Short mmCIF file of C-alpha atoms and ligand atoms in Angstrom, two decimals:
data_model
loop_
_atom_site.label_atom_id
_atom_site.label_comp_id
_atom_site.label_asym_id
_atom_site.label_seq_id
_atom_site.Cartn_x
_atom_site.Cartn_y
_atom_site.Cartn_z
CA MET A 1 -32.04 13.12 -8.51
CA LYS A 2 -29.65 14.63 -6.02
CA GLN A 3 -27.50 17.28 -7.67
CA ASP A 4 -23.95 18.16 -6.91
CA THR A 5 -21.27 20.84 -8.27
CA ILE A 6 -17.21 20.28 -8.95
CA LYS A 7 -15.29 22.96 -9.70
CA ILE A 8 -11.72 22.25 -11.02
CA THR A 9 -9.16 24.62 -11.28
CA THR A 10 -7.17 23.10 -14.30
CA ALA A 11 -3.37 24.70 -13.45
CA PRO A 12 -1.59 22.26 -11.70
CA THR A 13 -1.26 22.74 -7.98
CA GLY A 14 2.50 21.70 -8.22
CA THR A 15 2.00 18.39 -6.15
CA VAL A 16 2.92 15.16 -7.87
CA ILE A 17 1.02 12.19 -7.31
CA ALA A 18 3.94 9.60 -6.48
CA PRO A 19 3.10 6.29 -8.61
CA GLU A 20 4.37 4.63 -5.28
CA LEU A 21 1.19 5.16 -3.20
CA HIS A 22 -0.22 2.33 -5.11
CA SER A 23 1.91 -0.16 -3.85
CA GLN A 24 1.27 -4.03 -2.62
CA PHE A 25 2.22 -6.18 0.39
CA ILE A 26 2.25 -9.72 0.97
CA GLU A 27 2.88 -11.93 3.41
CA HIS A 28 3.42 -15.72 4.62
CA LEU A 29 -0.10 -15.42 6.14
CA GLY A 30 -3.43 -17.50 5.39
CA SER A 31 -3.26 -18.11 1.98
CA CYS A 32 -1.44 -14.97 -0.02
CA ILE A 33 2.08 -16.70 -0.79
CA TYR A 34 1.03 -20.04 -1.05
CA ASP A 35 -2.25 -21.28 -3.50
CA GLY A 36 -2.66 -16.98 -3.75
CA ILE A 37 0.79 -16.49 -5.81
CA TRP A 38 2.94 -19.60 -5.62
CA VAL A 39 1.57 -23.26 -6.68
CA GLY A 40 4.85 -24.39 -7.53
CA LYS A 41 6.17 -25.48 -10.88
CA ASP A 42 4.18 -29.01 -10.90
CA SER A 43 1.03 -27.75 -9.92
CA ASP A 44 -2.32 -28.54 -12.22
CA ILE A 45 -2.97 -24.56 -11.55
CA PRO A 46 -1.73 -22.78 -14.41
CA ASN A 47 1.94 -21.34 -13.52
CA ILE A 48 4.79 -19.29 -14.71
CA ASP A 49 7.50 -21.11 -13.36
CA GLY A 50 5.53 -21.76 -10.62
CA PHE A 51 3.60 -18.54 -9.91
CA ARG A 52 -0.04 -18.85 -10.21
CA LYS A 53 -0.40 -17.48 -13.89
CA ASP A 54 -4.35 -15.78 -13.15
CA VAL A 55 -2.66 -13.61 -10.32
CA VAL A 56 0.31 -12.84 -12.02
CA GLU A 57 -0.88 -11.44 -15.19
CA PRO A 58 -3.53 -9.30 -14.08
CA LEU A 59 -1.18 -8.00 -11.42
CA ALA A 60 1.45 -7.17 -14.12
CA LYS A 61 -1.34 -5.13 -15.56
CA LEU A 62 -1.60 -2.67 -12.15
CA GLN A 63 2.65 -2.66 -12.60
CA PRO A 64 2.26 -2.36 -8.40
CA PRO A 65 5.26 0.11 -7.86
CA VAL A 66 6.63 -1.30 -4.84
CA ILE A 67 5.92 -4.69 -3.00
CA ARG A 68 6.62 -4.94 0.33
CA TRP A 69 7.22 -9.00 1.92
CA PRO A 70 7.73 -11.07 3.58
CA GLY A 71 5.56 -9.30 6.41
CA GLY A 72 3.88 -7.98 8.38
CA CYS A 73 4.79 -9.76 11.78
CA PHE A 74 5.96 -12.74 9.40
CA ALA A 75 8.77 -11.15 9.00
CA ASP A 76 9.78 -11.29 12.69
CA MET A 77 10.18 -14.97 12.63
CA TYR A 78 11.74 -15.27 9.20
CA HIS A 79 15.52 -16.41 9.02
CA TRP A 80 15.89 -15.78 4.81
CA LYS A 81 18.47 -18.57 4.86
CA ASN A 82 15.51 -21.20 4.72
CA GLY A 83 14.38 -19.54 1.67
CA ILE A 84 17.13 -19.93 -0.57
CA GLY A 85 18.81 -23.24 -2.45
CA ASP A 86 17.50 -26.79 -3.18
CA SER A 87 17.27 -28.47 0.36
CA ARG A 88 15.13 -25.82 2.17
CA PRO A 89 13.81 -26.75 6.00
CA VAL A 90 10.02 -27.05 6.88
CA THR A 91 9.07 -24.65 9.81
CA TYR A 92 5.94 -23.71 11.35
CA ASN A 93 3.85 -20.67 10.31
CA GLY A 94 1.38 -19.72 13.68
CA ASN A 95 1.73 -16.21 11.96
CA PHE A 96 -1.98 -14.35 12.96
CA GLY A 97 -3.69 -17.96 12.79
CA THR A 98 -1.95 -19.52 10.02
CA TYR A 99 -1.46 -22.58 11.87
CA LYS A 100 0.38 -24.67 8.70
CA THR A 101 3.67 -25.62 7.91
CA GLU A 102 5.65 -23.60 5.87
CA ASP A 103 8.16 -25.40 3.33
CA ASN A 104 9.88 -22.11 2.22
CA SER A 105 9.43 -22.88 -1.23
CA PHE A 106 8.88 -19.39 -1.83
CA GLY A 107 11.86 -17.64 -0.45
CA THR A 108 14.16 -14.08 -1.80
CA ASP A 109 15.03 -15.35 -5.34
CA GLU A 110 11.03 -16.62 -6.12
CA PHE A 111 10.11 -13.39 -4.56
CA MET A 112 12.73 -11.12 -6.51
CA ALA A 113 11.45 -13.46 -9.77
CA PHE A 114 7.84 -12.10 -8.77
CA CYS A 115 8.59 -8.56 -8.62
CA ARG A 116 10.43 -8.74 -11.94
CA LEU A 117 6.72 -10.80 -13.00
CA VAL A 118 4.64 -7.97 -12.38
CA GLY A 119 7.29 -5.23 -12.86
CA GLY A 120 7.65 -3.87 -8.96
CA LYS A 121 10.25 -2.79 -6.72
CA PRO A 122 11.29 -5.08 -3.78
CA TRP A 123 10.74 -3.61 -0.08
CA LEU A 124 12.38 -6.18 2.44
CA ASN A 125 11.62 -6.41 6.10
CA ILE A 126 13.97 -7.34 8.23
CA ASN A 127 13.45 -9.78 11.24
CA MET A 128 14.86 -7.51 14.06
CA LEU A 129 12.93 -9.75 16.86
CA SER A 130 13.96 -13.68 16.31
CA GLY A 131 16.81 -12.08 13.57
CA ASP A 132 20.18 -10.39 14.54
CA VAL A 133 22.29 -7.49 13.43
CA ARG A 134 24.41 -10.07 11.32
CA GLU A 135 21.32 -12.08 9.49
CA ALA A 136 20.06 -8.87 8.30
CA VAL A 137 23.36 -7.80 6.79
CA GLU A 138 24.12 -10.93 5.09
CA TRP A 139 20.64 -10.76 3.39
CA SER A 140 21.70 -7.65 2.23
CA GLU A 141 24.89 -8.57 0.87
CA TYR A 142 23.11 -11.62 -0.55
CA CYS A 143 21.12 -9.68 -2.58
CA ASN A 144 23.02 -6.83 -3.16
CA ARG A 145 26.80 -7.49 -3.90
CA LYS A 146 28.46 -7.47 -7.15
CA GLU A 147 31.65 -8.56 -6.38
CA SER A 148 32.55 -12.14 -5.75
CA THR A 149 31.70 -13.16 -2.33
CA ALA A 150 30.83 -15.92 -0.49
CA LEU A 151 26.95 -14.68 -0.39
CA SER A 152 26.99 -13.28 -3.95
CA ASP A 153 28.25 -16.68 -4.96
CA LEU A 154 25.66 -18.16 -3.55
CA ARG A 155 22.91 -15.95 -5.33
CA ALA A 156 24.59 -16.65 -8.47
CA ALA A 157 24.49 -20.53 -8.04
CA ASN A 158 20.91 -20.02 -7.05
CA GLY A 159 20.38 -18.40 -10.30
CA SER A 160 21.04 -14.55 -10.33
CA LYS A 161 24.32 -13.40 -11.26
CA GLU A 162 23.55 -10.01 -11.26
CA PRO A 163 22.32 -8.15 -8.08
CA TYR A 164 18.92 -7.58 -7.00
CA ASN A 165 19.87 -4.13 -5.80
CA VAL A 166 17.33 -3.81 -3.38
CA GLN A 167 17.16 -0.20 -2.07
CA LEU A 168 13.79 -0.67 0.47
CA TRP A 169 14.40 -2.09 3.77
CA GLY A 170 12.24 -2.01 6.56
CA ILE A 171 13.87 -2.29 9.84
CA GLY A 172 11.44 -4.03 12.25
CA ASN A 173 7.63 -4.14 11.55
CA GLU A 174 4.97 -3.49 14.39
CA VAL A 175 7.67 -2.93 17.04
CA TRP A 176 5.29 -1.61 19.70
CA ALA A 177 3.26 -5.27 19.34
CA GLY A 178 4.12 -8.36 17.70
CA GLY A 179 7.64 -6.91 16.69
CA GLY A 180 8.72 -7.12 20.20
CA ASN A 181 6.39 -5.00 22.65
CA MET A 182 9.25 -2.36 22.50
CA THR A 183 9.38 1.12 23.86
CA PRO A 184 10.24 4.08 21.59
CA GLU A 185 13.53 4.22 23.62
CA MET A 186 14.41 0.30 22.99
CA TYR A 187 13.51 0.16 19.31
CA ALA A 188 15.62 3.58 18.79
CA GLN A 189 18.31 1.33 20.64
CA GLN A 190 17.97 -1.85 18.33
CA TYR A 191 17.73 0.43 14.82
CA ARG A 192 20.81 2.24 15.78
CA LYS A 193 22.33 -0.94 15.52
CA PHE A 194 20.67 -2.53 12.76
CA ALA A 195 20.99 0.95 10.03
CA SER A 196 24.13 1.39 11.34
CA ALA A 197 25.88 -2.15 10.40
CA MET A 198 23.91 -2.11 6.94
CA PRO A 199 26.46 -2.49 4.14
CA SER A 200 26.44 0.32 1.04
CA PHE A 201 27.05 -0.78 -2.42
CA VAL A 202 29.23 1.66 -3.97
CA GLU A 203 31.11 1.26 -7.06
CA LYS A 204 34.33 3.54 -8.02
CA THR A 205 33.99 4.92 -11.53
CA PRO A 206 36.61 7.14 -13.54
CA ASP A 207 34.29 10.14 -12.60
CA GLY A 208 33.96 8.84 -9.03
CA ILE A 209 31.89 6.89 -6.61
CA THR A 210 28.40 6.19 -7.55
CA ALA A 211 26.44 4.40 -4.55
CA LEU A 212 22.97 2.31 -4.38
CA PRO A 213 20.36 4.59 -3.14
CA GLN A 214 19.14 2.73 -0.02
CA ILE A 215 16.13 3.72 1.93
CA PHE A 216 15.71 2.64 5.54
CA ILE A 217 12.36 2.54 7.12
CA LEU A 218 11.78 3.01 10.39
CA SER A 219 8.65 1.13 12.04
CA GLY A 220 6.36 3.73 12.67
CA PRO A 221 3.15 3.92 15.60
CA ASP A 222 0.03 2.07 15.25
CA GLY A 223 -2.36 4.84 13.55
CA ASN A 224 -5.24 3.08 15.25
CA LYS A 225 -3.88 4.69 18.89
CA PRO A 226 -4.91 8.58 18.92
CA LYS A 227 -2.58 8.86 22.10
CA GLU A 228 -0.27 6.26 22.12
CA ARG A 229 0.85 7.48 18.08
CA VAL A 230 1.57 10.81 19.16
CA LYS A 231 3.59 9.67 22.04
CA TRP A 232 5.56 7.11 20.04
CA THR A 233 6.49 9.08 17.40
CA LYS A 234 7.50 12.15 19.69
CA ASP A 235 9.35 10.07 21.61
CA LEU A 236 11.05 7.52 19.04
CA PHE A 237 12.30 11.03 17.15
CA ALA A 238 13.71 12.43 20.50
CA SER A 239 15.51 9.25 21.05
CA LEU A 240 16.98 9.36 17.53
CA ALA A 241 17.51 13.00 18.62
CA GLN A 242 20.36 12.30 21.37
CA TYR A 243 23.84 12.29 20.00
CA ARG A 244 24.50 10.87 16.49
CA GLN A 245 21.96 9.94 14.36
CA PRO A 246 22.04 6.80 12.31
CA LYS A 247 20.60 6.50 8.37
CA LEU A 248 17.12 7.02 8.30
CA ASP A 249 14.90 7.52 5.53
CA ALA A 250 11.11 6.97 5.83
CA ILE A 251 9.25 5.84 8.64
CA ASP A 252 6.05 3.41 7.98
CA LEU A 253 2.92 4.16 9.85
CA HIS A 254 -0.09 1.53 9.81
CA PHE A 255 -3.93 1.80 9.66
CA TYR A 256 -6.70 -0.26 9.28
CA ASN A 257 -10.43 0.43 9.18
CA TRP A 258 -11.25 -1.78 11.76
CA ASN A 259 -14.99 -3.13 11.66
CA VAL A 260 -14.56 -5.13 14.81
CA GLY A 261 -16.16 -5.22 17.89
CA LYS A 262 -19.79 -5.12 19.07
CA ASN A 263 -21.08 -3.08 15.80
CA ALA A 264 -18.86 -5.28 13.65
CA ASP A 265 -20.82 -7.19 10.47
CA ASP A 266 -20.14 -9.22 7.77
CA ALA A 267 -17.85 -8.36 5.28
CA ASP A 268 -20.56 -9.23 2.46
CA ASP A 269 -23.69 -9.09 4.94
CA PHE A 270 -24.31 -5.72 6.21
CA THR A 271 -27.55 -3.16 6.69
CA GLU A 272 -26.96 0.85 5.53
CA GLU A 273 -26.56 1.62 9.03
CA GLY A 274 -22.89 -0.78 8.12
CA TRP A 275 -22.46 0.95 5.14
CA TYR A 276 -22.10 4.52 6.71
CA ARG A 277 -20.11 3.54 9.61
CA VAL A 278 -17.51 1.53 7.36
CA VAL A 279 -17.24 4.20 4.73
CA LYS A 280 -17.08 7.05 7.22
CA ASN A 281 -14.81 5.77 9.49
CA CYS A 282 -12.25 5.12 6.74
CA LEU A 283 -12.01 8.98 6.18
CA GLU A 284 -9.95 9.38 9.66
CA ILE A 285 -6.65 8.55 7.98
CA ARG A 286 -6.65 11.57 6.57
CA ASP A 287 -6.13 13.59 9.97
CA VAL A 288 -3.61 10.82 10.91
CA ILE A 289 -1.32 11.77 8.15
CA ASP A 290 -1.20 15.13 8.54
CA GLU A 291 -0.82 14.57 12.12
CA GLN A 292 2.13 12.08 11.68
CA TYR A 293 3.71 14.34 9.48
CA GLU A 294 3.66 17.34 11.39
CA LEU A 295 5.25 14.88 14.47
CA VAL A 296 8.54 14.01 11.87
CA GLN A 297 8.97 17.51 10.31
CA GLN A 298 8.99 18.36 14.35
CA GLY A 299 11.51 15.40 15.64
CA ILE A 300 14.01 15.74 12.10
CA ALA A 301 14.10 19.62 13.13
CA ALA A 302 15.31 18.71 16.54
CA PHE A 303 18.26 17.06 15.67
CA PRO A 304 21.60 18.50 16.77
CA GLU A 305 23.98 20.24 14.71
CA SER A 306 27.39 18.66 14.25
CA GLU A 307 30.04 20.46 16.14
CA ASP A 308 32.72 19.51 13.59
CA THR A 309 32.88 22.15 11.04
CA ASN A 310 34.47 19.60 8.89
CA PHE A 311 31.98 17.42 8.89
CA PRO A 312 28.61 19.60 8.93
CA SER A 313 25.20 17.91 9.83
CA PRO A 314 23.74 15.92 7.11
CA VAL A 315 19.95 17.38 5.68
CA HIS A 316 17.88 14.81 7.59
CA LYS A 317 14.89 14.26 5.98
CA CYS A 318 12.17 11.22 6.89
CA ASP A 319 9.62 10.26 4.35
CA LEU A 320 6.09 8.84 5.74
CA TYR A 321 5.29 5.60 4.50
CA ILE A 322 1.99 3.60 4.78
CA GLY A 323 2.66 0.13 4.79
CA GLU A 324 -0.25 -1.31 5.54
CA TRP A 325 -3.69 0.17 4.99
CA GLY A 326 -7.42 -1.70 4.30
CA ASN A 327 -10.59 -2.48 5.88
CA TRP A 328 -10.46 -5.46 8.68
CA HIS A 329 -13.72 -7.14 9.25
CA GLN A 330 -14.30 -8.80 12.03
CA SER A 331 -15.16 -12.03 9.82
CA ALA A 332 -11.30 -12.34 8.74
CA PHE A 333 -10.42 -13.60 12.40
CA PHE A 334 -12.96 -16.91 11.64
CA ALA A 335 -11.97 -17.66 8.10
CA LYS A 336 -10.64 -20.70 6.90
CA ASP A 337 -7.61 -19.38 5.53
CA ALA A 338 -6.22 -16.87 8.30
CA LEU A 339 -7.19 -13.09 7.49
CA TRP A 340 -9.58 -14.37 4.48
CA GLN A 341 -11.84 -11.80 3.94
CA GLN A 342 -14.91 -11.05 0.70
CA CYS A 343 -14.27 -7.72 -0.91
CA SER A 344 -17.72 -5.91 -1.57
CA MET A 345 -18.74 -2.66 -3.03
CA ARG A 346 -18.44 -1.04 0.17
CA ASP A 347 -14.16 -2.07 0.22
CA ALA A 348 -14.23 -0.69 -3.16
CA VAL A 349 -15.84 2.83 -2.09
CA THR A 350 -13.68 3.18 1.48
CA SER A 351 -10.15 1.94 -0.69
CA ALA A 352 -11.34 4.59 -3.50
CA LEU A 353 -11.94 7.47 -1.30
CA THR A 354 -8.13 6.11 0.85
CA LEU A 355 -6.73 6.13 -2.45
CA ASP A 356 -7.91 9.39 -2.78
CA ILE A 357 -6.62 10.90 0.54
CA PHE A 358 -3.30 9.67 -0.38
CA HIS A 359 -3.52 11.55 -3.80
CA HIS A 360 -4.74 14.72 -1.92
CA GLU A 361 -2.20 14.16 0.49
CA ALA A 362 0.82 13.31 -1.98
CA GLU A 363 2.88 16.51 -0.37
CA LYS A 364 3.33 14.62 3.09
CA LEU A 365 2.76 10.90 1.98
CA LYS A 366 5.28 8.81 -0.47
CA LEU A 367 4.40 5.41 -0.48
CA ALA A 368 1.20 3.19 0.74
CA CYS A 369 0.66 -0.65 0.54
CA CYS A 370 -2.55 -2.36 0.43
CA ALA A 371 -3.03 -4.90 2.81
CA GLN A 372 -2.77 -7.12 1.42
CA THR A 373 -2.37 -8.35 -2.43
CA VAL A 374 -4.07 -11.56 -2.20
CA ASN A 375 -6.54 -13.87 0.08
CA VAL A 376 -5.97 -11.47 3.22
CA LEU A 377 -7.88 -8.67 4.17
CA GLY A 378 -8.58 -5.50 1.44
CA SER A 379 -7.41 -8.16 -1.65
CA LEU A 380 -7.10 -7.37 -4.91
CA PHE A 381 -7.46 -11.39 -5.90
CA LEU A 382 -9.49 -14.42 -4.00
CA THR A 383 -8.46 -17.38 -4.95
CA GLU A 384 -10.69 -21.09 -4.71
CA GLY A 385 -8.92 -23.95 -5.77
CA ASP A 386 -8.23 -23.48 -9.56
CA LYS A 387 -10.65 -20.43 -9.80
CA THR A 388 -9.38 -16.75 -9.41
CA ILE A 389 -11.58 -13.93 -8.55
CA LEU A 390 -10.20 -10.07 -9.22
CA THR A 391 -12.14 -8.19 -6.59
CA PRO A 392 -13.86 -4.89 -6.62
CA ASN A 393 -10.62 -3.74 -4.95
CA TYR A 394 -8.68 -4.82 -8.32
CA TYR A 395 -11.07 -2.36 -10.31
CA VAL A 396 -10.10 0.37 -8.09
CA TYR A 397 -6.36 0.01 -8.61
CA GLU A 398 -6.95 -0.50 -12.57
CA MET A 399 -9.23 2.87 -13.23
CA TYR A 400 -6.72 4.73 -10.54
CA MET A 401 -3.52 4.23 -12.58
CA VAL A 402 -3.98 7.40 -14.51
CA HIS A 403 -3.11 9.40 -11.46
CA ARG A 404 0.14 7.79 -10.87
CA GLY A 405 2.81 10.51 -11.73
CA ALA A 406 0.25 13.09 -12.45
CA GLN A 407 -0.38 16.61 -11.35
CA LEU A 408 -2.45 17.04 -8.40
CA LEU A 409 -5.38 19.26 -9.22
CA ALA A 410 -7.28 21.76 -7.01
CA ASP A 411 -11.27 21.29 -6.25
CA GLU A 412 -14.17 22.47 -4.49
CA VAL A 413 -17.26 20.23 -3.75
CA GLU A 414 -20.46 21.72 -3.19
CA THR A 415 -22.75 18.45 -2.32
CA ALA A 416 -24.92 17.02 0.85
CA GLU A 417 -24.25 14.60 3.88
CA ALA A 418 -24.87 11.21 2.69
CA ALA A 419 -24.58 10.78 6.40
CA GLU A 420 -23.70 12.49 9.57
CA GLY A 421 -20.52 14.16 8.44
CA LEU A 422 -19.91 12.27 5.36
CA PRO A 423 -19.94 14.02 1.61
CA ALA A 424 -22.26 12.32 -0.87
CA VAL A 425 -20.12 13.09 -3.22
CA MET A 426 -16.20 13.20 -3.27
CA THR A 427 -13.35 14.05 -5.55
CA LEU A 428 -10.07 13.84 -6.92
CA ALA A 429 -8.66 15.69 -9.93
CA SER A 430 -5.55 15.57 -11.87
CA ARG A 431 -3.51 16.47 -14.77
CA LYS A 432 -1.00 14.96 -17.18
CA GLU A 433 -0.24 16.96 -20.13
CA ASP A 434 -3.74 18.43 -21.22
CA VAL A 435 -5.90 15.13 -20.09
CA ILE A 436 -7.31 15.74 -16.61
CA SER A 437 -8.78 12.51 -14.39
CA VAL A 438 -11.49 13.08 -12.31
CA ASN A 439 -12.86 10.57 -9.74
CA ILE A 440 -16.30 11.20 -8.41
CA VAL A 441 -17.06 8.23 -5.55
CA CYS A 442 -20.43 8.23 -4.48
CA THR A 443 -21.15 7.30 -1.00
CA ASP A 444 -24.95 7.39 -1.17
CA TYR A 445 -26.03 4.10 -0.19
CA SER A 446 -29.47 4.35 -2.17
CA ALA A 447 -29.33 7.34 -4.59
CA GLU A 448 -28.79 8.22 -7.59
CA HIS A 449 -26.48 11.93 -8.14
CA GLU A 450 -26.23 14.09 -11.13
CA VAL A 451 -22.97 16.31 -10.98
CA LEU A 452 -21.91 19.45 -12.62
CA LEU A 453 -18.38 19.72 -13.72
CA THR A 454 -17.39 23.04 -14.21
CA PHE A 455 -13.17 23.97 -15.13
CA ASP A 456 -11.58 27.13 -15.99
CA GLU A 457 -10.64 26.09 -19.49
CA ASN A 458 -12.99 24.47 -21.82
CA VAL A 459 -12.68 21.11 -21.67
CA PHE A 460 -14.26 17.88 -24.21
CA CYS A 461 -15.35 15.16 -22.35
CA ASN A 462 -13.79 12.01 -23.20
CA GLY A 463 -15.86 9.39 -21.50
CA GLY A 464 -15.68 7.56 -17.97
CA GLU A 465 -15.88 4.38 -16.20
CA THR A 466 -18.25 3.27 -13.24
CA LEU A 467 -17.98 0.67 -10.41
CA HIS A 468 -21.14 -0.23 -9.25
CA ALA A 469 -23.21 -3.03 -8.20
CA ASP A 470 -26.86 -4.13 -8.20
CA LYS A 471 -26.59 -3.76 -4.11
CA PRO A 472 -24.10 -2.66 -1.91
CA THR A 473 -23.32 -5.71 -0.47
CA ASP A 474 -22.30 -7.47 -4.08
CA CYS A 475 -19.01 -9.33 -4.12
CA ASN A 476 -17.12 -11.43 -6.70
CA THR A 477 -17.38 -15.31 -6.04
CA ALA A 478 -16.09 -18.26 -7.51
CA GLN A 479 -19.87 -18.63 -9.24
CA GLU A 480 -20.07 -15.49 -10.36
CA PRO A 481 -16.85 -14.11 -11.04
CA GLU A 482 -17.82 -10.91 -12.83
CA LYS A 483 -21.12 -9.63 -10.67
CA VAL A 484 -19.13 -6.20 -10.02
CA LYS A 485 -16.84 -5.15 -12.96
CA PRO A 486 -16.25 -1.63 -14.55
CA ALA A 487 -18.75 -0.40 -17.34
CA VAL A 488 -18.56 2.85 -19.72
CA ASN A 489 -20.16 5.76 -17.98
CA THR A 490 -21.84 7.17 -21.40
CA THR A 491 -23.78 10.34 -19.29
CA ALA A 492 -21.49 13.18 -19.72
CA ARG A 493 -23.47 15.71 -21.21
CA LEU A 494 -22.50 19.51 -22.12
CA THR A 495 -24.92 22.28 -20.82
CA ASP A 496 -24.64 25.68 -20.71
CA LYS A 497 -23.28 25.42 -16.93
CA GLY A 498 -20.67 22.80 -17.67
CA TRP A 499 -20.45 19.23 -18.15
CA VAL A 500 -23.02 17.46 -16.34
CA VAL A 501 -22.53 13.53 -15.76
CA ARG A 502 -24.88 10.44 -13.53
CA VAL A 503 -23.14 8.63 -10.90
CA PRO A 504 -24.88 5.87 -9.38
CA ALA A 505 -25.32 5.23 -5.73
CA ALA A 506 -22.43 3.29 -4.19
CA SER A 507 -20.60 3.76 -7.06
CA VAL A 508 -16.67 4.54 -8.11
CA ASN A 509 -16.10 6.42 -10.98
CA VAL A 510 -13.38 8.03 -13.18
CA PHE A 511 -13.83 10.51 -16.30
CA HIS A 512 -11.71 11.97 -18.45
CA PHE A 513 -11.66 15.23 -20.27
CA GLN A 514 -9.21 16.77 -22.78
CA ILE A 515 -8.28 20.42 -22.50
CA ALA A 516 -9.04 22.18 -25.32
CA ASN A 517 -6.98 24.13 -28.09
CA HIS A 518 -4.07 22.15 -26.77
O1 LIG B 601 -1.44 -7.34 7.58
C1 LIG B 601 -1.86 -8.53 8.50
C2 LIG B 601 -1.18 -8.02 9.81
O2 LIG B 601 -1.89 -6.79 10.62
C3 LIG B 601 0.21 -8.12 9.49
O3 LIG B 601 1.32 -9.30 9.83
C4 LIG B 601 1.09 -6.95 10.81
O4 LIG B 601 1.97 -6.16 10.44
C5 LIG B 601 -0.35 -6.52 10.79
O5 LIG B 601 -0.85 -5.93 12.67
#
């Protein structure tokens, strides 16, 4: 059996893993919303007020911190007023090959109800392409105005007297492509107008004025274009640095792990070569995060000082978000429902490795949304008629919940290469009070590994879980919905060198340790 060592320092590094790194993205694309999330109140499929019960209930267990909606590219053609009230027009959805009519039965009020049901905060992406500034402002008024106005009264008539208090507003989506083929300069000009017009929601109290904290999110670069993405971020901030700055709080980078082109294989049919190629490629996102974080800091540092001493320059801060990430297999382009793809152990391993990169980079990255939650790309759920399948990706999120809000710990790994440049074992450790959770992802296609874990304090192992399948190509299907599922890992044993655990080939594992004498 292959041997590896992981050394963990138990003193917190000071970096807290933001729960928002485990956020989700849902879009009117393929069968993500209709069939996947919304079946309607009259459906034979069990539902809670129209929401698919066997999706909503397990998703609520994951408590997704933030949910981004309505797109994606769909947001660029979405007119929110079509999706409220009793009389909703039928429109057409050609987004990414969806090619279906859209009855607009899932709109703003349904999205807010969905967020409440599953326990997530809403991120609304406004239409900057076929929509205008007024439409965006009115959406914000509809969602957030507390005082009685025509738009807030309309919201009340549609069921919510209380404002939704939406804090996250994406201003544009992939504006370098589907969002308008804009240059950074064009986008900066548009952004200035939208951001300046968006209302604020203040309340006067005897103690002063309180305002709803709102986060305005810039459309970031295409993370998959190494040259363009550098130039994009540099040019965008250079343009925003001119004269006075609009409100900006975060930038939304997108990155997909592409399995397309001449080497592409199927999501559930690949060889050892395909395993290593796709698993290795997912690691690139770490360099992209480092690069973009630096560019954003440099961009902000170049913003000019105000020359008005009565009104000093605001302190600018722009967080890095990843609004879309995941594996994108070529077969998704030919699926019956647009961008539908299966999820094998290869996808689970890349999701785990990517989330662990986000955890390690938690000082630089503050939010990340899986693309997408149901029936599209790297899904957590697949639906087929009245059947709902939890994918291996669902279980990765479930197993990793322990890290939300935890302190990142430093680790050192000694392992062989599974393939050129790919470590056979990769890890992440975090601490909540006196409990340490350690992820071990085994990228080795065929060999089981024995891992020695050493700590600089005495610890007891409280057990662990392993997500593993008989074959790396295994998936959950309507016929075999529980083929890939986590199981308890009972291999931990204390030796004179430290704790030793066994992890199967091609697996995701989480072990829990209690610090002694606490
Ligand atoms: O997630 C699918 C699509 O990928 C989104 O609509 C778009 O933003 C991206 O190109």
